[in-house]
Amino acid sequence: MTTREDAGELRARVRSLTLETADVMSVELEGVDGPLPEWTPGAHVDLALPGAPVRQYSLCGEPGSARYRIAVLREEQSRGGSRAVHERLRPGDVVSLRGPRNHFGLVPAGEYLFLAGGIGITPVLPMVRAAAAAGVPWRVLYLGASRTRMAFLDVLATIPGGAVDVVARDEGVRADLEAELAAHPNAAVYACGPARMLEEVTRVVPEASGRLHLEYFTAPVVEYEPGGPFAVRLALTGVEVTVEPEQTVLEVLREAGVEVLSDCEEGICGSCETGVLEGEVEHRDFVLTTQERAANDCMMVCVSRSACPVLVLQA
C-alpha cells in the first residue's frame, strides 16, 4: 500500500540520542516550527545533515507521538550518512527532514508475520505496536548476527499479544524461512532486511499473492533488455522530450527544467514517484506492489521506463 503523506521539508531538533547497541543509535526528533506531521507504521523520512548525503530512515517510534524516532546503523562502508549521525549529531542540533512517506504501509489483516533482518526491525516495530493495539495476532522472526547487536529486543519483549523469536547467527541457529512461512499460510507477511533474506521470502511467497510486503535496504541486481528510445510528454507544459536507452526519465526531466524529488535513484525509496496520465509503464522499481503496478497511474522515474512509444506524465 502506498500512502502519500509527504509534508515537504521540515525542520526538526534533536531531543535525545540513545545508543541502542554498540552500532545502532536512535535519534528522537521534535518539530522546530510546530508539531511534526502524523505518520503511519512503515513510513520513513529523508534526513539531511550538513556535509552528508541525504538518507532515508524508517520511523520506529509510536505513530501517536508528537516526536519522531529513527535508528541509524553505523556502517563501515558508509558514504557519510551513518557516520555523521554517530559522530557529529548532538542534542539540540537542528536537521532537515523530508516526508514522511509510506510505501510499506500496514494493511488490515487477520494475522501478521513480521520478518526482520538486522536494522530491518525499525519499520517493523511500530507495525507490531499497531497489531497489538488492534488485538490482531502477530509474530516477529528477528534475524541478526548477535543479540548484543540487535536493537529494540527489550521493547519487543514488552508488547503484548504476540510472539518474538530471535535467531542469532553466533548461537549456531539458522532460520528456516520456508517452514516459518508455511506455518502462517494466511498471515500478511512484512519483511525488511538484507537482499538474500528477501529473495528467499519471495521465492516462497510470490509478491503476486497479495500478502507479501517488502522493504529493501539496497536494490537487487536485475538484468533488463536495453530497450529503445521513447517520448515523454509533460502534461503541465505540453513539452515533449525523448528518453534514449542510456538515459533515465529522471535525467531527461531534469534537463527539461522539471524539479523532481529524488534520492536513492535505484528504485527503493519512492522519492521520485510521478503520476502517469497516459501510456504503459515498464516498472523497474522495488516500491510498488503488483496491484499498484497494474493500476499504471504512477512510476518511479529514476529507474522505470515506458513500454509504449509515448508516456504522458503529470509533470
Short mmCIF file of C-alpha atoms in Angstrom, two decimals:
data_model
loop_
_atom_site.label_atom_id
_atom_site.label_comp_id
_atom_site.label_asym_id
_atom_site.label_seq_id
_atom_site.Cartn_x
_atom_site.Cartn_y
_atom_site.Cartn_z
CA MET A 1 0.00 0.00 0.00
CA THR A 2 1.35 3.40 -0.96
CA THR A 3 0.42 6.30 1.27
CA ARG A 4 1.38 9.78 0.14
CA GLU A 5 1.98 11.60 3.42
CA ASP A 6 4.76 13.85 2.17
CA ALA A 7 4.61 17.16 4.03
CA GLY A 8 7.60 18.71 2.26
CA GLU A 9 10.72 19.92 4.03
CA LEU A 10 10.61 20.12 7.81
CA ARG A 11 12.94 21.42 10.48
CA ALA A 12 13.44 19.21 13.50
CA ARG A 13 15.54 19.44 16.64
CA VAL A 14 17.43 16.51 18.13
CA ARG A 15 15.86 15.95 21.53
CA SER A 16 17.92 12.93 22.54
CA LEU A 17 20.35 10.30 21.29
CA THR A 18 20.37 6.74 22.64
CA LEU A 19 22.94 4.05 21.91
CA GLU A 20 20.64 1.03 21.49
CA THR A 21 23.56 -1.30 20.72
CA ALA A 22 27.25 -0.73 20.07
CA ASP A 23 26.49 0.26 16.47
CA VAL A 24 22.84 1.38 16.46
CA MET A 25 21.97 4.91 17.55
CA SER A 26 18.36 6.02 17.96
CA VAL A 27 17.54 9.67 17.46
CA GLU A 28 14.48 11.38 18.93
CA LEU A 29 13.34 14.44 16.97
CA GLU A 30 10.82 17.20 17.71
CA GLY A 31 9.45 19.88 15.41
CA VAL A 32 11.06 23.33 15.40
CA ASP A 33 8.15 25.16 13.77
CA GLY A 34 5.32 23.19 15.36
CA PRO A 35 4.26 19.56 15.71
CA LEU A 36 5.71 17.14 13.17
CA PRO A 37 3.16 15.62 10.76
CA GLU A 38 1.31 12.46 11.70
CA TRP A 39 2.52 9.22 10.16
CA THR A 40 1.54 5.59 9.86
CA PRO A 41 3.54 2.39 10.57
CA GLY A 42 6.02 1.66 7.76
CA ALA A 43 6.68 5.35 6.98
CA HIS A 44 10.13 6.82 6.53
CA VAL A 45 11.70 10.27 6.37
CA ASP A 46 14.67 11.65 4.48
CA LEU A 47 17.29 13.05 6.85
CA ALA A 48 19.64 15.77 5.60
CA LEU A 49 22.74 16.70 7.59
CA PRO A 50 25.35 19.27 6.52
CA GLY A 51 28.17 17.64 4.60
CA ALA A 52 26.46 14.24 4.40
CA PRO A 53 24.28 12.60 1.76
CA VAL A 54 20.51 12.54 2.29
CA ARG A 55 19.43 9.19 3.69
CA GLN A 56 16.07 7.50 4.35
CA TYR A 57 15.29 6.18 7.82
CA SER A 58 12.18 4.33 8.95
CA LEU A 59 10.20 5.89 11.77
CA CYS A 60 10.35 3.45 14.65
CA GLY A 61 8.57 5.29 17.46
CA GLU A 62 4.87 5.40 18.24
CA PRO A 63 2.70 6.92 15.48
CA GLY A 64 0.57 8.85 18.00
CA SER A 65 3.62 10.61 19.47
CA ALA A 66 4.39 14.26 18.70
CA ARG A 67 8.02 13.25 18.20
CA TYR A 68 9.80 11.14 15.60
CA ARG A 69 12.30 8.40 16.38
CA ILE A 70 14.71 6.87 13.89
CA ALA A 71 17.51 4.35 14.41
CA VAL A 72 20.75 4.52 12.47
CA LEU A 73 23.16 1.62 11.99
CA ARG A 74 26.80 2.68 11.89
CA GLU A 75 28.13 1.20 8.65
CA GLU A 76 31.83 0.70 7.97
CA GLN A 77 31.30 1.30 4.25
CA SER A 78 29.21 4.42 4.91
CA ARG A 79 29.32 7.25 2.38
CA GLY A 80 28.97 9.65 5.28
CA GLY A 81 25.33 9.41 6.36
CA SER A 82 25.57 6.99 9.27
CA ARG A 83 28.98 8.34 10.35
CA ALA A 84 27.54 11.85 10.54
CA VAL A 85 24.76 10.68 12.86
CA HIS A 86 27.05 8.67 15.13
CA GLU A 87 29.98 11.09 15.23
CA ARG A 88 28.61 14.60 14.75
CA LEU A 89 24.95 14.77 15.73
CA ARG A 90 24.26 16.16 19.19
CA PRO A 91 21.15 17.02 21.25
CA GLY A 92 19.91 20.47 20.28
CA ASP A 93 21.11 20.25 16.69
CA VAL A 94 18.56 21.23 14.03
CA VAL A 95 18.23 18.96 11.00
CA SER A 96 16.17 18.97 7.81
CA LEU A 97 13.61 16.26 7.13
CA ARG A 98 11.54 15.44 4.08
CA GLY A 99 8.41 13.38 4.36
CA PRO A 100 7.03 11.33 5.93
CA ARG A 101 6.27 8.92 3.07
CA ASN A 102 4.92 5.40 3.28
CA HIS A 103 5.34 2.73 0.60
CA PHE A 104 5.34 -0.05 3.21
CA GLY A 105 2.02 0.58 4.89
CA LEU A 106 0.31 -1.88 7.20
CA VAL A 107 -2.83 -3.30 5.58
CA PRO A 108 -5.72 -4.73 7.65
CA ALA A 109 -5.26 -8.46 8.20
CA GLY A 110 -6.42 -11.26 10.46
CA GLU A 111 -2.83 -12.22 11.32
CA TYR A 112 0.65 -10.78 10.77
CA LEU A 113 4.05 -12.39 10.33
CA PHE A 114 6.92 -9.90 10.58
CA LEU A 115 10.38 -10.87 9.31
CA ALA A 116 13.20 -8.50 10.27
CA GLY A 117 16.86 -8.79 9.43
CA GLY A 118 19.19 -6.59 11.48
CA ILE A 119 18.27 -2.90 11.27
CA GLY A 120 15.19 -4.03 9.32
CA ILE A 121 13.49 -4.13 12.71
CA THR A 122 12.92 -0.36 12.54
CA PRO A 123 9.81 -0.25 10.28
CA VAL A 124 8.51 -3.44 11.90
CA LEU A 125 8.48 -2.08 15.46
CA PRO A 126 5.56 0.37 15.02
CA MET A 127 3.70 -2.26 12.98
CA VAL A 128 3.90 -4.66 15.91
CA ARG A 129 2.60 -1.96 18.24
CA ALA A 130 -0.30 -1.30 15.84
CA ALA A 131 -1.15 -5.00 15.55
CA ALA A 132 -1.09 -5.38 19.32
CA ALA A 133 -3.32 -2.31 19.79
CA ALA A 134 -5.81 -3.75 17.28
CA GLY A 135 -5.84 -7.11 19.02
CA VAL A 136 -4.61 -8.93 15.89
CA PRO A 137 -2.35 -11.98 16.35
CA TRP A 138 1.25 -11.30 15.35
CA ARG A 139 4.63 -12.95 15.31
CA VAL A 140 8.12 -11.50 14.77
CA LEU A 141 11.03 -13.51 13.44
CA TYR A 142 14.07 -11.34 14.13
CA LEU A 143 17.37 -12.38 12.48
CA GLY A 144 20.77 -10.94 13.32
CA ALA A 145 24.45 -11.59 13.89
CA SER A 146 24.25 -11.45 17.68
CA ARG A 147 21.69 -10.49 20.31
CA THR A 148 24.09 -7.82 21.51
CA ARG A 149 23.85 -6.15 18.09
CA MET A 150 20.07 -6.46 17.67
CA ALA A 151 18.29 -3.25 18.63
CA PHE A 152 14.95 -2.99 20.46
CA LEU A 153 14.82 -6.54 21.82
CA ASP A 154 13.82 -5.04 25.17
CA VAL A 155 10.99 -3.04 23.55
CA LEU A 156 9.64 -6.05 21.67
CA ALA A 157 9.54 -8.03 24.91
CA THR A 158 7.06 -5.53 26.40
CA ILE A 159 4.49 -5.62 23.54
CA PRO A 160 1.56 -7.92 24.38
CA GLY A 161 -0.47 -10.28 22.26
CA GLY A 162 2.15 -11.94 20.08
CA ALA A 163 5.44 -13.82 19.96
CA VAL A 164 9.03 -12.86 19.21
CA ASP A 165 11.56 -15.43 18.01
CA VAL A 166 15.18 -14.32 17.85
CA VAL A 167 17.63 -16.11 15.56
CA ALA A 168 21.23 -15.03 16.19
CA ARG A 169 23.98 -16.44 13.99
CA ASP A 170 26.53 -16.56 16.81
CA GLU A 171 24.26 -19.00 18.64
CA GLY A 172 24.58 -21.52 15.82
CA VAL A 173 20.90 -21.38 14.86
CA ARG A 174 19.58 -20.79 11.35
CA ALA A 175 16.08 -19.73 10.41
CA ASP A 176 14.05 -21.98 8.15
CA LEU A 177 12.09 -19.27 6.37
CA GLU A 178 10.19 -21.75 4.22
CA ALA A 179 8.91 -23.57 7.30
CA GLU A 180 8.14 -20.32 9.09
CA LEU A 181 6.09 -19.02 6.18
CA ALA A 182 4.31 -22.36 5.75
CA ALA A 183 3.26 -22.23 9.40
CA HIS A 184 1.36 -18.97 8.75
CA PRO A 185 -0.38 -19.56 5.39
CA ASN A 186 -2.99 -16.84 5.88
CA ALA A 187 -0.87 -14.15 7.52
CA ALA A 188 0.04 -10.83 5.91
CA VAL A 189 3.83 -11.05 5.65
CA TYR A 190 6.02 -7.97 6.16
CA ALA A 191 9.74 -8.40 5.56
CA CYS A 192 12.60 -5.92 5.80
CA GLY A 193 16.24 -6.93 5.73
CA PRO A 194 19.19 -7.92 3.55
CA ALA A 195 18.62 -8.81 -0.10
CA ARG A 196 19.35 -12.52 0.41
CA MET A 197 16.67 -12.80 3.06
CA LEU A 198 14.11 -11.02 0.89
CA GLU A 199 14.99 -13.18 -2.11
CA GLU A 200 14.28 -16.31 -0.09
CA VAL A 201 10.99 -14.89 1.16
CA THR A 202 9.80 -14.01 -2.37
CA ARG A 203 10.76 -17.48 -3.56
CA VAL A 204 8.36 -18.98 -1.03
CA VAL A 205 5.61 -16.34 -1.13
CA PRO A 206 5.26 -14.67 -4.55
CA GLU A 207 4.51 -10.96 -4.36
CA ALA A 208 1.58 -11.57 -6.71
CA SER A 209 -0.13 -13.44 -3.86
CA GLY A 210 -1.05 -10.06 -2.41
CA ARG A 211 0.01 -10.97 1.11
CA LEU A 212 3.71 -10.18 0.85
CA HIS A 213 5.09 -6.71 1.58
CA LEU A 214 8.81 -5.95 1.25
CA GLU A 215 11.16 -3.10 2.04
CA TYR A 216 14.70 -3.20 0.66
CA PHE A 217 17.97 -1.82 2.02
CA THR A 218 19.53 -1.82 -1.44
CA ALA A 219 18.13 -2.57 -4.88
CA PRO A 220 18.57 -6.17 -6.09
CA VAL A 221 20.59 -6.62 -9.26
CA VAL A 222 18.23 -7.29 -12.17
CA GLU A 223 19.27 -7.57 -15.82
CA TYR A 224 16.90 -5.86 -18.26
CA GLU A 225 16.83 -5.73 -22.03
CA PRO A 226 18.23 -2.37 -23.20
CA GLY A 227 15.03 -1.30 -25.00
CA GLY A 228 14.71 1.59 -27.40
CA PRO A 229 14.01 5.32 -27.12
CA PHE A 230 10.57 6.65 -26.21
CA ALA A 231 8.89 10.02 -25.83
CA VAL A 232 7.70 11.62 -22.60
CA ARG A 233 5.08 14.35 -22.79
CA LEU A 234 4.72 16.67 -19.80
CA ALA A 235 1.04 17.41 -19.21
CA LEU A 236 1.56 20.70 -17.36
CA THR A 237 3.62 22.35 -20.12
CA GLY A 238 2.95 20.24 -23.20
CA VAL A 239 6.70 19.81 -23.66
CA GLU A 240 7.71 16.51 -25.27
CA VAL A 241 11.17 15.05 -24.80
CA THR A 242 12.93 11.85 -25.89
CA VAL A 243 14.44 9.36 -23.45
CA GLU A 244 17.33 7.46 -25.04
CA PRO A 245 18.21 3.90 -23.98
CA GLU A 246 21.18 5.09 -21.88
CA GLN A 247 19.12 7.79 -20.11
CA THR A 248 16.61 7.67 -17.29
CA VAL A 249 13.32 9.55 -17.30
CA LEU A 250 14.57 11.43 -14.24
CA GLU A 251 17.65 12.68 -16.09
CA VAL A 252 15.56 13.89 -19.02
CA LEU A 253 13.06 15.63 -16.74
CA ARG A 254 15.90 17.48 -15.05
CA GLU A 255 17.30 18.53 -18.42
CA ALA A 256 13.84 19.88 -19.27
CA GLY A 257 13.87 22.02 -16.14
CA VAL A 258 11.38 19.92 -14.17
CA GLU A 259 12.18 19.61 -10.47
CA VAL A 260 11.59 16.09 -9.19
CA LEU A 261 12.43 14.96 -5.67
CA SER A 262 14.88 12.07 -5.73
CA ASP A 263 17.42 10.39 -3.54
CA CYS A 264 18.35 6.72 -3.92
CA GLU A 265 17.97 6.70 -7.74
CA GLU A 266 17.78 2.91 -7.67
CA GLY A 267 14.06 2.43 -7.21
CA ILE A 268 13.77 1.68 -3.50
CA CYS A 269 12.95 4.93 -1.69
CA GLY A 270 9.90 6.20 -3.60
CA SER A 271 11.02 9.85 -3.53
CA CYS A 272 10.68 10.35 -7.30
CA GLU A 273 7.15 8.94 -7.69
CA THR A 274 5.47 10.75 -10.59
CA GLY A 275 1.90 10.49 -11.84
CA VAL A 276 1.20 8.78 -15.17
CA LEU A 277 -1.77 10.06 -17.21
CA GLU A 278 -1.39 8.06 -20.43
CA GLY A 279 0.76 5.18 -21.65
CA GLU A 280 2.06 1.91 -20.27
CA VAL A 281 4.93 1.79 -17.79
CA GLU A 282 7.69 -0.81 -17.63
CA HIS A 283 8.08 -0.81 -13.86
CA ARG A 284 11.60 -1.50 -12.60
CA ASP A 285 11.25 -0.25 -9.03
CA PHE A 286 11.11 -2.18 -5.75
CA VAL A 287 8.48 0.04 -4.14
CA LEU A 288 5.12 -0.50 -5.84
CA THR A 289 3.04 -3.61 -5.25
CA THR A 290 1.74 -5.82 -8.05
CA GLN A 291 -1.66 -4.16 -7.72
CA GLU A 292 -0.20 -0.66 -7.82
CA ARG A 293 1.79 -1.51 -10.93
CA ALA A 294 -1.34 -2.81 -12.60
CA ALA A 295 -3.10 0.50 -11.88
CA ASN A 296 -0.45 2.14 -14.08
CA ASP A 297 -1.07 5.61 -12.60
CA CYS A 298 2.41 6.35 -11.28
CA MET A 299 6.05 5.41 -11.77
CA MET A 300 9.47 5.81 -10.18
CA VAL A 301 11.19 7.91 -12.83
CA CYS A 302 14.70 7.08 -11.59
CA VAL A 303 14.53 3.52 -12.95
CA SER A 304 11.23 2.71 -14.68
CA ARG A 305 10.69 3.21 -18.39
CA SER A 306 7.94 3.27 -20.99
CA ALA A 307 6.51 0.15 -22.61
CA CYS A 308 4.88 2.24 -25.36
CA PRO A 309 6.02 4.98 -27.78
CA VAL A 310 4.67 7.94 -25.74
CA LEU A 311 4.26 8.33 -21.99
CA VAL A 312 2.27 11.30 -20.63
CA LEU A 313 3.34 12.36 -17.12
CA GLN A 314 1.72 14.61 -14.58
CA ALA A 315 4.72 16.93 -14.54
#
